[in-house]
Structure formats: C-alpha cells, structure tokens
Short mmCIF file of C-alpha atoms and ligand atoms in Angstrom, two decimals:
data_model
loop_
_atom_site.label_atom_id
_atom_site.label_comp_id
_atom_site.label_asym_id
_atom_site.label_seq_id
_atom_site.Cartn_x
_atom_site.Cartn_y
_atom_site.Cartn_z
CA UNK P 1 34.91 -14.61 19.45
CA UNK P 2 31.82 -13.31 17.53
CA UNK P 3 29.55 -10.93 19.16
CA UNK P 4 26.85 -11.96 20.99
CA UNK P 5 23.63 -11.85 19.21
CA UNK P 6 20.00 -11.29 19.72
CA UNK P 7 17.26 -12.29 17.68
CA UNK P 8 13.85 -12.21 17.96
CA UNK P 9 11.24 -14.40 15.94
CA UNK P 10 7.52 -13.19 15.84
CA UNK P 11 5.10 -15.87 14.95
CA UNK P 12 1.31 -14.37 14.65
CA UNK P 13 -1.58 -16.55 15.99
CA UNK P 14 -3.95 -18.07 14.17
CA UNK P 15 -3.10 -15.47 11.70
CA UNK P 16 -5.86 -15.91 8.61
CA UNK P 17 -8.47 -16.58 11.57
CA UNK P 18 -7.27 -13.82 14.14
CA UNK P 19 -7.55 -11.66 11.04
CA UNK P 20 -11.73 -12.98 10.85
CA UNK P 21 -12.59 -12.16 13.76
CA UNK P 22 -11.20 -9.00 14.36
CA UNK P 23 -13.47 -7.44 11.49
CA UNK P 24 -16.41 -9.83 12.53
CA UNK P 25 -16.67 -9.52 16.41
CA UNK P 26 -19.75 -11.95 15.99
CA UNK P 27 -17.41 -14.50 15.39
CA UNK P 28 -15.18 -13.84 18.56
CA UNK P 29 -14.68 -16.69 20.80
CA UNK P 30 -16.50 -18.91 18.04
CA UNK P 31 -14.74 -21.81 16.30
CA UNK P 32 -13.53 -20.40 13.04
CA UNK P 33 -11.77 -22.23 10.49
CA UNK P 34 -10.40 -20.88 7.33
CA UNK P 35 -10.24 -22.95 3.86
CA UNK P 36 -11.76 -24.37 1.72
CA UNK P 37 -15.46 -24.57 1.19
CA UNK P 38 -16.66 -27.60 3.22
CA UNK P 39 -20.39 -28.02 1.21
CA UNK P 40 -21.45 -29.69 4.14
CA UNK P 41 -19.12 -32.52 4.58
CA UNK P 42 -18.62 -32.93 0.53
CA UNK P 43 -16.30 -30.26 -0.05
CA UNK P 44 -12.92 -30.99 -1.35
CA UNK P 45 -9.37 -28.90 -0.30
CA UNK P 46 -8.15 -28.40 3.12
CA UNK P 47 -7.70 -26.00 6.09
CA UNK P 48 -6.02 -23.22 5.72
CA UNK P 49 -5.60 -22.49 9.17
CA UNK P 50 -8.22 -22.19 12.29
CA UNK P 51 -9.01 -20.11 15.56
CA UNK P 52 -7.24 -21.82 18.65
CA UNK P 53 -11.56 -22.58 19.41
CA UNK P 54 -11.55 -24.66 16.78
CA UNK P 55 -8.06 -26.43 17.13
CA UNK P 56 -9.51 -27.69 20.69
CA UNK P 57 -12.01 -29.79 18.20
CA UNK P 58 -8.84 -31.45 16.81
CA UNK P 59 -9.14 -28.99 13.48
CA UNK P 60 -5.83 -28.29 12.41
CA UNK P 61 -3.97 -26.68 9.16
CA UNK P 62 -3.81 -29.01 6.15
CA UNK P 63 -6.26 -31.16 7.21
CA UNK P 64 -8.70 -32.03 4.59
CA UNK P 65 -11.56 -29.86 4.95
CA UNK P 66 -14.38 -32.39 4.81
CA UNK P 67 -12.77 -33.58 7.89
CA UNK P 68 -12.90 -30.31 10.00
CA UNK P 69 -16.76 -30.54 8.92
CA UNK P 70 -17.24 -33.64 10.81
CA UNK P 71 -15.27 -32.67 13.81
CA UNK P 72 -17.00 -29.10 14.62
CA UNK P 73 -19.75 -28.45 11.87
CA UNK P 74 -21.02 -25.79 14.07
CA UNK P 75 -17.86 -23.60 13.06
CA UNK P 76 -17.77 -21.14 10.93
CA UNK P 77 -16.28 -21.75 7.82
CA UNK P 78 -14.97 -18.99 5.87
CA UNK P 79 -12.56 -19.34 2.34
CA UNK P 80 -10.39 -16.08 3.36
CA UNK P 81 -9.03 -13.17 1.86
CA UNK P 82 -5.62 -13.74 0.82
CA UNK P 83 -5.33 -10.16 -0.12
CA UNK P 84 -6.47 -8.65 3.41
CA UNK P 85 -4.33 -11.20 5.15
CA UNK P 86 -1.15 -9.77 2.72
CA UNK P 87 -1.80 -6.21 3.44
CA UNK P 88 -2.05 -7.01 7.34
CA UNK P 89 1.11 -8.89 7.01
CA UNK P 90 2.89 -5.83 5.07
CA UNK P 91 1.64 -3.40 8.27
CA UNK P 92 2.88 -5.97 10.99
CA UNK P 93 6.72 -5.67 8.70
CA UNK P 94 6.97 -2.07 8.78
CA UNK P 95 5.61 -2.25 12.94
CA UNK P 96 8.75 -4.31 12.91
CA UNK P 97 11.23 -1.77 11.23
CA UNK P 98 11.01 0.09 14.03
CA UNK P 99 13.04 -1.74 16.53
CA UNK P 100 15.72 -2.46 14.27
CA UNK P 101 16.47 -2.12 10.47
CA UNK P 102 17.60 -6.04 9.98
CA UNK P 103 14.26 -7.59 9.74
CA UNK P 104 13.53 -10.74 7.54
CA UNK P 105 9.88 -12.05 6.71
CA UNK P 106 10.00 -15.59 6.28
CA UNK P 107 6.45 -16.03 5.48
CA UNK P 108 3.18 -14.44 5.65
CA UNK P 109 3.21 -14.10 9.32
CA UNK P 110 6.38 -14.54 10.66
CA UNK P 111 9.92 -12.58 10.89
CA UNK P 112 13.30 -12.71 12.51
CA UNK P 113 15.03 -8.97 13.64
CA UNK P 114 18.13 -9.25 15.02
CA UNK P 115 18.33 -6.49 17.74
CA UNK P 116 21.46 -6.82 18.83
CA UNK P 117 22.96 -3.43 18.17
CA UNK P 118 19.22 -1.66 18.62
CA UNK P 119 17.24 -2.86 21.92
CA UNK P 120 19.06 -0.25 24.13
CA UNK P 121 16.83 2.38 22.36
CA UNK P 122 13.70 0.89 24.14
CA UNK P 123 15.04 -1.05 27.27
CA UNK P 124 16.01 -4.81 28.06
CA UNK P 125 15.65 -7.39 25.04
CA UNK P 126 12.73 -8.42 26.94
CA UNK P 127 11.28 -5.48 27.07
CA UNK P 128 11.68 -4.90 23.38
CA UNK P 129 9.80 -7.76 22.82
CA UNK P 130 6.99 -6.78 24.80
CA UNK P 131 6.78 -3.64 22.95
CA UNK P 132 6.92 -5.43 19.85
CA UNK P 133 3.77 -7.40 21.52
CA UNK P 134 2.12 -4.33 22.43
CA UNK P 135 2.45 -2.30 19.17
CA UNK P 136 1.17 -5.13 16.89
CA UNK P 137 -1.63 -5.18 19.45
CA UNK P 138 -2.61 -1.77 19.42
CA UNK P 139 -1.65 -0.91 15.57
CA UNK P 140 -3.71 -4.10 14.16
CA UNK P 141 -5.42 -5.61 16.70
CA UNK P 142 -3.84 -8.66 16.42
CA UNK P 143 -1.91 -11.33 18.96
CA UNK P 144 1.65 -12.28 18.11
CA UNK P 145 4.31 -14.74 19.74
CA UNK P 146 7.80 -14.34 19.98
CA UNK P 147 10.73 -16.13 20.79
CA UNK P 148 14.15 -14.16 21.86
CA UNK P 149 17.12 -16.29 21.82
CA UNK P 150 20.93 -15.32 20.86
CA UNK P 151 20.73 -17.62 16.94
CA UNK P 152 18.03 -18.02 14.44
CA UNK P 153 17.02 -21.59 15.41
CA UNK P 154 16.52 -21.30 18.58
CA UNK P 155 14.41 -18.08 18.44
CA UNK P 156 12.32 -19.80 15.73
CA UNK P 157 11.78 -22.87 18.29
CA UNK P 158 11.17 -20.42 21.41
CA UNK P 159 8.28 -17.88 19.80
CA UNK P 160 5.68 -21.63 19.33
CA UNK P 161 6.46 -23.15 23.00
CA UNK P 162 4.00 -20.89 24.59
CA UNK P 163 1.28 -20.00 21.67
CA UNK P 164 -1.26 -18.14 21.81
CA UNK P 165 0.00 -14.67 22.94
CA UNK P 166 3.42 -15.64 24.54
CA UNK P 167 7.13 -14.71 25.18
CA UNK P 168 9.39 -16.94 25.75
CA UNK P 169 13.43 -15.82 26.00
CA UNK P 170 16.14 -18.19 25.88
CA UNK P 171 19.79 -16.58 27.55
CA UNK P 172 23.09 -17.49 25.58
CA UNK P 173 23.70 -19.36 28.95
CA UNK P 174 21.00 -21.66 28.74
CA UNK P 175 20.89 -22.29 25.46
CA UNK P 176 22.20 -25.58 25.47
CA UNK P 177 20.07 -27.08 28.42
CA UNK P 178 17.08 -25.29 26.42
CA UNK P 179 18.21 -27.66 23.44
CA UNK P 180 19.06 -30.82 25.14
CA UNK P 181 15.61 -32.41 26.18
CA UNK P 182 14.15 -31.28 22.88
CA UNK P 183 12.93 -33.41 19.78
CA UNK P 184 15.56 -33.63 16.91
CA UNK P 185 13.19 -33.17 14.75
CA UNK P 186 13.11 -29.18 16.00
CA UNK P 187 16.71 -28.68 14.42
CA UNK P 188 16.16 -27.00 11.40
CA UNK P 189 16.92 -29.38 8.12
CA UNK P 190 15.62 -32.77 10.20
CA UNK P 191 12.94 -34.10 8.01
CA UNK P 192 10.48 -37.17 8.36
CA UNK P 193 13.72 -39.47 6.54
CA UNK P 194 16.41 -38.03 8.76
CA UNK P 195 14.23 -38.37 11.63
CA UNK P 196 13.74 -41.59 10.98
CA UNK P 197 17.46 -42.73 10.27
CA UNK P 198 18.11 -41.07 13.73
CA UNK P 199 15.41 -43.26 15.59
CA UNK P 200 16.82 -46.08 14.74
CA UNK P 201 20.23 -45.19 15.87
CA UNK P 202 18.37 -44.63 19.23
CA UNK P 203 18.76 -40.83 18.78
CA UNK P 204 15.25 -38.85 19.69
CA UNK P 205 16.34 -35.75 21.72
CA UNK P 206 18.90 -33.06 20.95
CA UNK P 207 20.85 -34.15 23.80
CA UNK P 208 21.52 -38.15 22.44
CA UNK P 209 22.18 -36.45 18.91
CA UNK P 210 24.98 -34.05 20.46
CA UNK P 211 26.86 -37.12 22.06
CA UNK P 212 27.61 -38.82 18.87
CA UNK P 213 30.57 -37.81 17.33
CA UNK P 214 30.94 -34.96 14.17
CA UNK P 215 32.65 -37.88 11.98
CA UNK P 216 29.96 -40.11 12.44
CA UNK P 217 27.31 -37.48 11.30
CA UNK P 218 29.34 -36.42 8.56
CA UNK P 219 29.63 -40.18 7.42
CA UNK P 220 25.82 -40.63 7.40
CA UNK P 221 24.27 -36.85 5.98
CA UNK P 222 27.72 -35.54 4.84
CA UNK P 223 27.54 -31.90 5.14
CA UNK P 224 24.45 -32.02 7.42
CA UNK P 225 25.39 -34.35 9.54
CA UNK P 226 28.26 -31.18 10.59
CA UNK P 227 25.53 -28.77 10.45
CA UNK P 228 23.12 -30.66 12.99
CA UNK P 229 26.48 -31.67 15.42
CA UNK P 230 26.46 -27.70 15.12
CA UNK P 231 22.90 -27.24 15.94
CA UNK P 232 22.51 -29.23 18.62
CA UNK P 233 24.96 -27.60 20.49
CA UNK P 234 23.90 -24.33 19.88
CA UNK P 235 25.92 -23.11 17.00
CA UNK P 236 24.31 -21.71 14.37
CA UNK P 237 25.86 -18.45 12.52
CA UNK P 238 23.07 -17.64 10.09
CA UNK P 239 21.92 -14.39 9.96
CA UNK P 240 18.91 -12.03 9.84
CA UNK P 241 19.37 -11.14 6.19
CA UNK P 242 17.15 -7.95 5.63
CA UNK P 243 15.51 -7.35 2.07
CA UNK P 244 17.76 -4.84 1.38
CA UNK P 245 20.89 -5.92 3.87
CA UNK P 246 22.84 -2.70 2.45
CA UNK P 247 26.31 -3.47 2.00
CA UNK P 248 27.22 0.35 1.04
CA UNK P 249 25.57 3.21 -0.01
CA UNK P 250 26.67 5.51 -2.85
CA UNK P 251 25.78 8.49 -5.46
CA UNK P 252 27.80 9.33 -8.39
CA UNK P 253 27.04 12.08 -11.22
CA UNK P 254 27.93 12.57 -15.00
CA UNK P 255 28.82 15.97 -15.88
CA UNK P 256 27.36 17.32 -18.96
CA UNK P 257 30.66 18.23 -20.56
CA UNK P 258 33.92 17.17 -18.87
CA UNK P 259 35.07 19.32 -16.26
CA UNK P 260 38.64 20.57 -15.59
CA UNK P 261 37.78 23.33 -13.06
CA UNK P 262 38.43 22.00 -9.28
CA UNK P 263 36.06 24.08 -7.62
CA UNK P 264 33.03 22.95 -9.30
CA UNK P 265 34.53 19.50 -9.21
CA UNK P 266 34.47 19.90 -5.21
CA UNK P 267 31.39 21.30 -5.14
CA UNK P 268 29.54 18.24 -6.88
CA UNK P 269 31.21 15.99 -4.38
CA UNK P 270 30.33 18.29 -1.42
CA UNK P 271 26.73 17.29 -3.05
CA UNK P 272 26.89 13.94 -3.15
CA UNK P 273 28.37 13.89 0.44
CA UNK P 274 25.08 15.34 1.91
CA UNK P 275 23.06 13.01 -0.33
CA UNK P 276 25.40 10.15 0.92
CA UNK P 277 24.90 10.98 4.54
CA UNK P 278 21.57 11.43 4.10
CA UNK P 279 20.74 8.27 3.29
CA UNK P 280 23.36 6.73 5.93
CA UNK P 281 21.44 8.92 8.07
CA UNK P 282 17.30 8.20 6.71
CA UNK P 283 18.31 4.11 7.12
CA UNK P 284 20.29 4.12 10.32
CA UNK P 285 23.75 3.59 9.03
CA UNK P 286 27.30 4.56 10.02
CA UNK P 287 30.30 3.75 7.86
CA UNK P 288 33.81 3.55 8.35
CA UNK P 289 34.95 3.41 4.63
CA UNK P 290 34.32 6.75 2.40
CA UNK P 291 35.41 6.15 -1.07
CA UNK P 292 36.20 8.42 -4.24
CA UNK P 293 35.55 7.29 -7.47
CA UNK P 294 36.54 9.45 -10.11
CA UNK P 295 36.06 9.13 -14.26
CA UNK P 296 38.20 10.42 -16.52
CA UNK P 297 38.05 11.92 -20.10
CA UNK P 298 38.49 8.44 -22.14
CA UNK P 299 36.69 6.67 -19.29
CA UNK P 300 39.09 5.61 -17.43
CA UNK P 301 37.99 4.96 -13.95
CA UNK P 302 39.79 5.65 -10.53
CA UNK P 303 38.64 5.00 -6.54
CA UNK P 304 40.31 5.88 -3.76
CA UNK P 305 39.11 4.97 -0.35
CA UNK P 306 40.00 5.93 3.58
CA UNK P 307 39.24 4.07 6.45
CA UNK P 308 37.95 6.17 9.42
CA UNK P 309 39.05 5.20 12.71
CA UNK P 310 35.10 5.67 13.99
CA UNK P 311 31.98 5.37 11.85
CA UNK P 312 30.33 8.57 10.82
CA UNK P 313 27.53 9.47 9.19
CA UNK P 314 27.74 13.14 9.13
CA UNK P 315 28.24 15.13 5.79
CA UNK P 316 31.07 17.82 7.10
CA UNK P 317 33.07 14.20 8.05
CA UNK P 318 32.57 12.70 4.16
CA UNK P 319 33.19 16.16 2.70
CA UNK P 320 36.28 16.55 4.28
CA UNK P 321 37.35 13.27 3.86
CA UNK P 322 36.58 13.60 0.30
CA UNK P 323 37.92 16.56 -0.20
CA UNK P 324 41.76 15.19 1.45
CA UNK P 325 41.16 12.27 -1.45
CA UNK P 326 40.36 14.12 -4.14
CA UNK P 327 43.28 16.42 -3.33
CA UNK P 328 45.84 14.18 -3.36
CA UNK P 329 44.48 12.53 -6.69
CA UNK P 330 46.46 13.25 -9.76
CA UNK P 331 44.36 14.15 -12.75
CA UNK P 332 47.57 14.58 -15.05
CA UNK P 333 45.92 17.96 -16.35
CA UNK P 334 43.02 15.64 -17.53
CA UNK P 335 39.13 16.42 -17.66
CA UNK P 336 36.95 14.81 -15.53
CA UNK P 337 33.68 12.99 -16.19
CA UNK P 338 31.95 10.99 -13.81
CA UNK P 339 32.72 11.70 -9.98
CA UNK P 340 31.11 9.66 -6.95
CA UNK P 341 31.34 8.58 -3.25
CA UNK P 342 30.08 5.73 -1.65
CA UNK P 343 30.12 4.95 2.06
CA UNK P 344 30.75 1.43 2.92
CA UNK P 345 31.85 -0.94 5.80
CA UNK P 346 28.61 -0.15 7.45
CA UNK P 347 27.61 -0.47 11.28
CA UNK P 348 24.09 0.34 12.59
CA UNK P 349 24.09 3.89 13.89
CA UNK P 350 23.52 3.23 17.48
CA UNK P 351 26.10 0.11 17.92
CA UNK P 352 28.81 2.29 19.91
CA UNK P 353 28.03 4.06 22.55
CA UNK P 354 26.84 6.64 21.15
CA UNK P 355 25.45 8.10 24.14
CA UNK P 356 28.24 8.33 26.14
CA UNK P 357 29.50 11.34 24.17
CA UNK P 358 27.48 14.37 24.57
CA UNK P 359 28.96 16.33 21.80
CA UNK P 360 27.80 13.49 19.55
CA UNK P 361 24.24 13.40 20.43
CA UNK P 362 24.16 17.28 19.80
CA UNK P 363 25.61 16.81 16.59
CA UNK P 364 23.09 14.01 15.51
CA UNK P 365 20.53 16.13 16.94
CA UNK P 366 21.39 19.20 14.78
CA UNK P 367 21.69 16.92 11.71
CA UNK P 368 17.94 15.26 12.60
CA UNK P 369 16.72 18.61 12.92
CA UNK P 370 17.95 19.91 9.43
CA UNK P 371 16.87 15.85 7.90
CA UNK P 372 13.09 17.23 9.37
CA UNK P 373 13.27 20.58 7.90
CA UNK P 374 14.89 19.10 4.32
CA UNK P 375 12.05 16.58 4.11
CA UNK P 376 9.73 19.51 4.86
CA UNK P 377 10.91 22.08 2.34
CA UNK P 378 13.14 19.88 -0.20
CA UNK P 379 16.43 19.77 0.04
CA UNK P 380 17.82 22.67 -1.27
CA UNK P 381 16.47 24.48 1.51
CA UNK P 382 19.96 23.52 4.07
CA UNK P 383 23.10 22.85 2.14
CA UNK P 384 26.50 24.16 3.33
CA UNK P 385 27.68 26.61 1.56
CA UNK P 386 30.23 24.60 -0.64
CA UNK P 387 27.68 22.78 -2.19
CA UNK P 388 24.86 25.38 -2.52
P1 LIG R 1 1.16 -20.53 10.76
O1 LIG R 1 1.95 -19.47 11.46
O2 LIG R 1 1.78 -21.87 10.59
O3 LIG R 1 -0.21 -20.77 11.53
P2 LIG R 1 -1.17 -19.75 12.25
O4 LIG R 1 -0.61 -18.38 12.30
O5 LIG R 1 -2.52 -19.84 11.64
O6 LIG R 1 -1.25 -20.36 13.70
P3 LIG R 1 -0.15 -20.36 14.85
O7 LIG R 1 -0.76 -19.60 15.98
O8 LIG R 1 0.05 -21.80 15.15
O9 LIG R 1 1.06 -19.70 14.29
O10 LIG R 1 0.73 -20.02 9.34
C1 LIG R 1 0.41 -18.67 9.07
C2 LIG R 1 -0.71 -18.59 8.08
O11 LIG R 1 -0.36 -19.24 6.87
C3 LIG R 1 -1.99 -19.23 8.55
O12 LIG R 1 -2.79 -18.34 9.30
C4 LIG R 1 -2.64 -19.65 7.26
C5 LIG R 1 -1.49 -19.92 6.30
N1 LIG R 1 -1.26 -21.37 6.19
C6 LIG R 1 -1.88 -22.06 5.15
O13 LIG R 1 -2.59 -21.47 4.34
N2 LIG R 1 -1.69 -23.41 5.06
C7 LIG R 1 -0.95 -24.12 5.96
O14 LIG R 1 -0.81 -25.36 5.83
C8 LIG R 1 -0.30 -23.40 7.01
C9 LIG R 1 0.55 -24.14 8.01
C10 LIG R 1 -0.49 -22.05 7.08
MG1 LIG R 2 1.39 -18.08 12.92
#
C-alpha cells in the first residue's frame, strides 16, 4: 500500500487585481479589472483577470475587453504589470518553501506542496494550511485559497470551491463521496470534446462516469479512458514534482597530480563528506545510500555504495562509512585521480520520528549550530580534524 499523502494546492485571488489594489488603496473595494485598454468601449484584447467587485458585474477573465466596458464602465481599468505580478509570485514560492521542500508552481499564482512528511513541524494539516494563509497574508498582503486533499486532483478541485479567501480539506475517507456528485468535466484531461462524448452517453457527474466499466473507457479514449476510471474513483499517483526534485546529492574532486598516499586520499573524502552533509543538511535531506566513486590513473572509474539501515545526514556517519569503503577497495598499487561521494536514496529529514530519539535531536542540534557558525565565518572555520 502506498503511503498516504497530503497535498496542498494554493490558488491566489484575483491575483493581477489583488496585486492593484494593495499598492492603490483608492481602488479598494472598487471594481477593478485588469487587461487590455478598453478606449471606451472600442478597445480591442481581453481581460486579464478582475477584482471579485467587478466579477459580480458578470466581468470575467478572457472576456473581450470591450465587453467588460459595457457591463461596469465605472471600473477601473488598468493594463497591469506583468513584471510586479512575477516578482510577487516569486515571494509567495519561497513563503511556500517553508512548509515543505516539494513545492511545484504550476502557474503564476498557483502551487501544489506535498506535506506529507513535513506538517508535524507546525501542527495538523489544517493548521499548516492556515499558516500558509496567514504568512502570505502578512508577508504580501495578499489573499490565497487552498485546497488540502490526499492526490493532486482533488486538492486542485478543493482550493476554488470556496474562493475568495477559503480552506477547504478533503480526508482520504471522503474522498470519493467528495468526487461523486461532481461535474466530469473537473477530472483533469476532460475537455469540451470528451465532455461532450460523455453527455451523450448520459454521463454528467463523477459518480455515473465511475459506474461504467474500465474496458468500456479504454475502448472509447484508450489510455484515458483508464486514467479517468482512475480519477473518478480517487486514484491518482502523480506527484508534487519540485524544480529541483533531488534525486542524490554528490561532490567529487580532481587531484592535481595523481595521488598514491592514503592519508591525503582520506582526508579529501573526509572533505567532501562535510560538503555532502552539508548540503543534505542546508535542503532537508536524509539518505540511506552513501556511495564511493573512485578514478584511477588511466581513468578508469570505480563506485562502491552501502546501504544504511537508517537515513543520516550527519558527516561523522558518511566519513565513516566512506572510510570502511574506501578501505576495503583495492587500488592494485595504482594512483588515484578523481575521488567522490554522493548520497542518494533520499528521504525528507523529518519523515521518521525523529523526535522520539533525544540523542538525535541533540545531535542535529549540534550540527545546526556549527551549519550557523560555518555560514557565519566560512567554512573552514569547523572541520574535524581529519579533514582540516
Ligand atoms: P487565475 O488563478 O485563473 O485567476 P485569478 O487569480 O485572477 O482569480 P481566482 O481568484 O479565480 O483564482 O489566474 C491567475 C492570474 O493569471 C490572473 O490574476 C491573471 C492571469 N490570467 C490571465 O492573464 N488570463 C486568463 O485568461 C487567466 C485565466 C488568468
Ligand atoms: Mg488565482
């Protein structure tokens, strides 16, 4: 069985408009539409987007902006600052990085975390999610919905029931009633053609899509027609795939001339242990997988890897484990050119329970402290004394 999962979708409001009126209080509470130019009824292009003020005038994004002009002429009309809106959008991302590293910005204004293996850092998933509510507010001024659900979809779905300003959370055991009375259009992949094949079949809601058999979906949208059976009952595997989801982390050196001596040998890899852990450390990683790559004279190349029986991400646990690898390597009385380690098979650092074990949260607590003083004085400040 896989994990539970919880993700969390963030959806701003009115984003390009909420933006507006934050840095023009005049235009609070006002109708304010963002787009193109409307000249006064003649002007060609469409909405961007508009204030929730203006979207009770029937204003809405896309429309054509001549349009908007006849509904509400009394709003104000602004073309936007694409620019201002990106940099806002950057500072809402790295708000975001703080209650888990998996974060993935789907557009301008919107991201999924998955916060599965973080939330007990700041409470309940709920409560994470009203932090996340209360840190965008205070950090940019700005109103954000979100949707918490245990897959992508349904989180997606969740964060626009309840717009402006809301939460909504959908529990792995209500998913599927959550689902069933919905629109098939929701499920993600359901276009205006698909829709419309469905309608005719008499299908309109999740829950008349999820009676019909897999075979007969498959026989009309082949492939899809297995992955909407799968969606409307709730199964949907895809991931929160972070810019940078790390699959392993590694530094490796050249000597300047190849090296026979093993002490100096060791000493580099004590090195590029601490620079290892460090960044396991700096990006909230653990890994379970240490692995020595070594570089002969004549280049030919050589890994060796162990497989811990707990993550680490401590530099005494890679050095030593390093150390026991590069031991029992045989260098056949040949120079060596290139070392490196790499740490893979990576959990995020506070997935086991850490907590529980006292010792532990010294330990992390003692390598913090020397991270803080390292980033304060460079890093040559603290190294253990195999590596200085
Ligand atoms: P959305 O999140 O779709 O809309 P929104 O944030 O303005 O409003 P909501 O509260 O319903 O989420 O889009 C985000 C921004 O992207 C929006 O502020 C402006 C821009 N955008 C366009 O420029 N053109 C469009 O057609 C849409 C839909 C959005
Ligand atoms: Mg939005």
């Amino acid at each position: 069985m896989k994990k539970e999962r919880l993700i969390v979708h963030v959806d701003m409001d009115a984003f390009f408009a909420s933006v507006e009126e934050r840095d023009n209080p005049a235009y609070q509470g006002k109708p304010v539409v963002v787009g193109a130019d409307p000249k006064k009824g003649k002007g060609r292009g469409v909405v961007s987007t508009c204030s929730y003020e203006a979207r009770k005038f029937g204003i809405h994004s896309a429309m054509p902006i001549s349009i908007a002009y006849r509904k509400c002429p009394q709003a104000i009309f602004l073309q936007g600052n694409y620019e201002k809106y990106t940099r806002v959008s950057g500072e809402i991302i790295s708000i975001l990085k703080n209650f888990s590293p998996l974060v993935e910005q789907v557009s301008i204004d919107e991201a999924f975390l998955d916060i599965s293996a973080t939330y007990k850092l700041f409470g309940t998933p709920y409560e994470v999610c009203v932090a996340i509510k209360n840190r965008i507010k205070k950090e940019t001024g700005l109103a954000c919905s979100i949707g918490l659900a245990p897959t992508k979809m349904s989180a997606k779905i969740a964060s626009g029931l309840r717009k402006p300003d809301g939460l909504v959370e959908v529990k792995a055991e209500k998913l599927i009633d959550f689902l069933l009375p919905l629109d098939v259009e929701v499920l993600w992949g359901i276009g205006q053609k698909t829709k419309t094949i469905l309608n005719q079949m008499g299908i309109y809601t999740i829950r008349d899509l999820s009676v019909r058999s897999k075979e007969e979906l498959i026989s009309l949208f082949g492939k899809n027609g297995a992955w909407f059976w799968d969606l409307s009952r709730g199964i949907d595997q895809s991931e929160v795939i972070s810019e940078h989801t790390v699959k392993s982390i590694s530094n490796e050196a050249t000597f300047e001339k190849d090296i026979r001596d093993k002490i100096i040998i060791e000493k580099e890899l004590a090195l590029l242990c601490e620079l290892v852990s460090d960044r396991l450390r700096k990006e909230g990683f653990k890994s379970r997988t240490i692995t020595l790559k070594i570089r002969l004279e004549g280049f030919q190349t050589y890994t060796r890897a162990v497989t811990l029986p707990e993550p680490t991400n401590f530099s005494e646990d890679l050095i030593r484990e390093i150390k026991r690898l590069f031991e029992n390597f045989k260098t056949n009385n040949k120079r060596v050119r290139l070392v490196g380690v790499r740490a893979s098979n990576l959990s995020i650092r506070d997935e086991e329970s850490l907590f529980k074990d006292e010792n532990k949260e010294k330990k992390e607590d003692v390598h913090r402290a020397i991270d803080k003083i390292r980033e304060k004085f460079g890093r040559s400040s603290i190294l253990r004394a195999i590596s200085v």
